[in-house]
């Protein structure tokens, strides 16, 4: 609706001529229509020109005519209303006086007066109704005219404001006029009192009314006051409040409790309204029953805070009713749309005992809010963000104060369909919440944000609070530091500022934004005193006819209270002091009138110089000498001091109490010293010395107390004029006690530190003992240790390596499986830790023994085992994975020709599978029915009578059938996505074959389990004898029954049992990798959580993972990635190359790159800070401009030679023994302590770019291979290192009680990481040009195979990336160790164990975690 129409609808007919002439103003702006056809072109052009005369005419009409007219009429009308109110008040006072005087006398005249009063009171009620109606109309008159002036000024500035802008000038003018800021509350209070009196008299129910008033007064109600605070006064206001109230600290995760160390929370309120802004209009117009709706939370949405949906309704009486419900972020949009009604929360409340009322209340609140949203067609339109500081005494709610700073209002609407601020299908702006944008919100477009220039202060005072509490609050509210803002609303202000084109009424406080709210302290104080005096006068007048006792008379204060508290006022003269009103004796008045220091003087000097006491006694004693008239001399003794001494008993008792207090302190100190002396041991001289010191302090306290007691007693008897207070004694005692306590703390700390050092020195760990033997000189280089001593001092806590081979059945090589054993000195095995073994360990690995939860690496079906695959650090593998080898394919087993496979239809297969599912918990028994089914329905054996089969024969027959080429080989990774069969809507021939194979595998598995019981062989032994293809088929059948279940009554429907658990794994992987589409993944999680079957449009690999039919091996990693890519089908098509599951694969996805854990790029970039390895994927890694935002990459590499041979496995233990070569004695001189040199930390290497180029381009885009290089910056130079070889990085196993010593048999040399770049500069990258343009043809110098090169990559993670890239360039695998977990000695020995010549060491510990040792302790030839 246009404003002109709104103005016409709001006009009060009696005052029509007094409203703003909005049409005239529009004519002056030439908005009254287009020129007529008779006008010439010249006239039309002239009409459109805006001249100085036009500007002057418009401004004069707006400011000098219309504004003055409205202001004059408002003032006149308001004065008339006040006069009429005063007239009514006078008449009621006369009636009240007559009733008071005539209560005891009854006469004929009184009777006539009573009859006249009965006629007067109804007329008076009509007068009051008329006044009240006109007050309401006057308030509407002020508001609509105020809006009209702002609208007219806005039209001018938009159309004619190229040279002059009228709106700022108009706002300043409006702020100075009272018509838009008049407070009608005092007038309404008077009318309320008169209404009460008249109705009381008319109803003759004074007792009932008084009782109701008393009950209402006894209710705990709060009065709210709102203010604006200028930023310059913000700190002073905070300090003033902090002297009275502590800061109430919010806990962002909970609504209760005070928690130290928390910052002031940022609060976000999301307000709702419809496109017509009806809620705003009702709130500005103070319509009865006006409601508002908002979402409110603390902090950022990424932290998943508690979110509340709150509805507040203001009743006609002024009271407000508020209801709120908690909502989770993922349910808010559905709740607003009406699709979610908190069914789960209501069900939980209904099931809980004693919560019927909570259930009813929550249900009613949900229904009320949803019906309100639907009825009003509400949507989020405005966001208010601010930082709140709350002040309140815990447990005391008399006064509650909140201070909001950094207030910003942001558009949250979608009114503009072409350029919405918020996605219409979402409930909030994701551009703010996803990026955790904070004040001042510089990323928001101009016109969508309004920053409030002041802070908002709200004070809530309880009605029954103590007067002492209200006094300091009143002082704050009357000070110059704040400006009152009654009825201020964040919602109203934000809409008025950001949606001024959509609304036709504005709040009055808008004009105050253009003025300076800072005030002169004296002027503000005087204005507040006048208001208080006027308020007291009105209260007294109202109380005179209400029959209640008037409030206390108003007393003018002296100076601002804030000025007195902060010391910012001038000196107070003697004449000011004498102006105080109150009851004082003549002596006090004389003392106040004498020149003296102001009462608010600083106390710093007085605390140390008692002669500057502020007491009346002290001031009287310091009074300056007055010149006496001639002939008059000063008496030596005052008249009051003559005569016998008369002292009140309380004076003596006070002196005695002080003496007793001093003695009490002395006794406590003496008791402490005695206890300390008795508890100290004979050799603890420190404690005994401190006990003596405390005893001396106790004696000094006792002596001081006795002396001051006698001194003050004598002063009382002598009527001495000296000061009684003396601070030197307490200060001296406190200083002595503080010195003693500091000595106690220092000496005790030194003693405890010495004990800890001695205890650590005498520990049985290798480092301390070796330091004692070698560095401290306690041992000799000629010392010889026997085997037991060497194991205790040298090998304790060090990792031992041992290799063994395990035969593989059906393999060409009988020793096809190789495994390492890692253990400690006492023979205890240790597990290699990895970052993601928990994510997919139970999916990607299959235990041959179904009774074992954590199988050994040689007891898994897949080899090398996926159980211990990923190393501790991203991009690394375990030592077990590096050593392990794959088994050779087994030859095919031929079955007897006479045994054939029967034809069986799909329904019989599914029925049998359903039976096996129900009988899975029952142990299998070879009954006649089982044999009959095997040879009667599954197999044809002419030589058997169908009942005489043996377990061995049945297992052999079933295995031979499953080995046939007719069945699917599930050990092939490309055939492991079996959801294409069991998750299809209709089963085809291939699905029937799949279920048939599952049935045969299950029958075989049942007989293998029974055979294990009969022969006392483990399942692992039975499974390992099966051919590879058969074993994988049996493994899949187990996964089938563990994760899928037939729906009752429907054999053709399989329900995934572990769907939610697998979805949670996908979410965990996505959050770890910081996947961009996690909001979509969470939405899919919500959909899948509401149904037993798969609901979303999942691809076959994703459906296989979610259904749990996962074959062991690396396929699970690609399935997890498929689930993440399904959230964005368009990107999935772009990344179609991932379907090939090539190990050297990676891709760029929006702002990050992700790499498979076997890809050399992931191995290298995994060392960067922020990169993680989870579920076989490394990311998020560095972004590259060489790729599209979404693009697949296959890396071109050469295969690096593997140095580990079969013979090396058998000598692994001897090659890496902590003691070196086996011997009967071990001289100390044969070992050395290898320590890191922290002075070698390099901080000049930075990863600049990931460079990717196409190696070959074939027609099939998925087969395109790329060359990858990493570009580094070092000391202003750029170095490019190409990743040429597929090398491995082994995560070093953790040791304990280190660092350990190293035998001289192990050769090593150190090199700083930046030296690698210099080595490459000398040698160069073959075939590439260096900085000078020359082509490099040489290779780096050969590395000694018998010496481990230890690369010191301490400091930034870029150093570790450089070291790994250097290894990938040269084709050298490396051991990666963090000295926080693995010492250098164990790292070097593990490199020897793995036949690796490079070790990369990093340090993520604090500098004090490892004791620095000079490099001189190592041999000179061990450095580089």
mmCIF file of N, CA, C and O in Angstrom, residues 1194 1196 1254-1266:
data_model
loop_
_atom_site.group_PDB
_atom_site.id
_atom_site.type_symbol
_atom_site.label_atom_id
_atom_site.label_comp_id
_atom_site.label_asym_id
_atom_site.label_seq_id
_atom_site.Cartn_x
_atom_site.Cartn_y
_atom_site.Cartn_z
ATOM 1 N N UNK A 1194 45.027 -38.730 -13.218
ATOM 2 C CA UNK A 1194 45.766 -39.977 -13.055
ATOM 3 C C UNK A 1194 47.240 -39.653 -13.256
ATOM 4 O O UNK A 1194 47.618 -39.074 -14.271
ATOM 5 N N UNK A 1196 51.207 -40.088 -13.794
ATOM 6 C CA UNK A 1196 52.170 -40.917 -14.523
ATOM 7 C C UNK A 1196 53.411 -41.084 -13.654
ATOM 8 O O UNK A 1196 54.030 -40.100 -13.233
ATOM 9 N N UNK A 1254 49.806 -32.514 -18.610
ATOM 10 C CA UNK A 1254 49.366 -33.739 -19.277
ATOM 11 C C UNK A 1254 50.584 -34.462 -19.835
ATOM 12 O O UNK A 1254 51.428 -33.864 -20.516
ATOM 13 N N UNK A 1255 50.681 -35.784 -19.556
ATOM 14 C CA UNK A 1255 51.779 -36.590 -20.062
ATOM 15 C C UNK A 1255 51.443 -37.150 -21.436
ATOM 16 O O UNK A 1255 52.239 -37.091 -22.352
ATOM 17 N N UNK A 1256 50.264 -37.713 -21.592
ATOM 18 C CA UNK A 1256 49.828 -38.236 -22.878
ATOM 19 C C UNK A 1256 48.342 -37.957 -23.021
ATOM 20 O O UNK A 1256 47.620 -37.835 -22.034
ATOM 21 N N UNK A 1257 47.886 -37.825 -24.218
ATOM 22 C CA UNK A 1257 46.481 -37.509 -24.490
ATOM 23 C C UNK A 1257 45.925 -38.542 -25.448
ATOM 24 O O UNK A 1257 46.264 -38.556 -26.626
ATOM 25 N N UNK A 1258 45.100 -39.445 -24.935
ATOM 26 C CA UNK A 1258 44.458 -40.441 -25.760
ATOM 27 C C UNK A 1258 42.990 -40.066 -25.958
ATOM 28 O O UNK A 1258 42.481 -39.119 -25.363
ATOM 29 N N UNK A 1259 42.326 -40.820 -26.792
ATOM 30 C CA UNK A 1259 40.930 -40.507 -27.058
ATOM 31 C C UNK A 1259 40.082 -40.689 -25.803
ATOM 32 O O UNK A 1259 39.175 -39.924 -25.544
ATOM 33 N N UNK A 1260 40.382 -41.695 -25.026
ATOM 34 C CA UNK A 1260 39.649 -41.907 -23.782
ATOM 35 C C UNK A 1260 40.182 -40.954 -22.731
ATOM 36 O O UNK A 1260 41.327 -41.058 -22.290
ATOM 37 N N UNK A 1261 39.369 -39.994 -22.304
ATOM 38 C CA UNK A 1261 39.836 -38.958 -21.378
ATOM 39 C C UNK A 1261 40.193 -39.526 -20.021
ATOM 40 O O UNK A 1261 41.022 -38.971 -19.311
ATOM 41 N N UNK A 1262 39.570 -40.644 -19.647
ATOM 42 C CA UNK A 1262 39.866 -41.215 -18.348
ATOM 43 C C UNK A 1262 41.240 -41.853 -18.295
ATOM 44 O O UNK A 1262 41.748 -42.159 -17.231
ATOM 45 N N UNK A 1263 41.841 -42.110 -19.443
ATOM 46 C CA UNK A 1263 43.162 -42.742 -19.471
ATOM 47 C C UNK A 1263 44.288 -41.727 -19.608
ATOM 48 O O UNK A 1263 45.447 -42.107 -19.732
ATOM 49 N N UNK A 1264 43.969 -40.439 -19.619
ATOM 50 C CA UNK A 1264 45.008 -39.421 -19.732
ATOM 51 C C UNK A 1264 45.834 -39.409 -18.454
ATOM 52 O O UNK A 1264 45.298 -39.388 -17.355
ATOM 53 N N UNK A 1265 47.154 -39.447 -18.595
ATOM 54 C CA UNK A 1265 48.050 -39.428 -17.453
ATOM 55 C C UNK A 1265 48.733 -38.068 -17.365
ATOM 56 O O UNK A 1265 48.950 -37.397 -18.378
ATOM 57 N N UNK A 1266 49.080 -37.697 -16.167
ATOM 58 C CA UNK A 1266 49.628 -36.370 -15.911
ATOM 59 C C UNK A 1266 50.958 -36.486 -15.175
ATOM 60 O O UNK A 1266 51.165 -37.408 -14.374
#
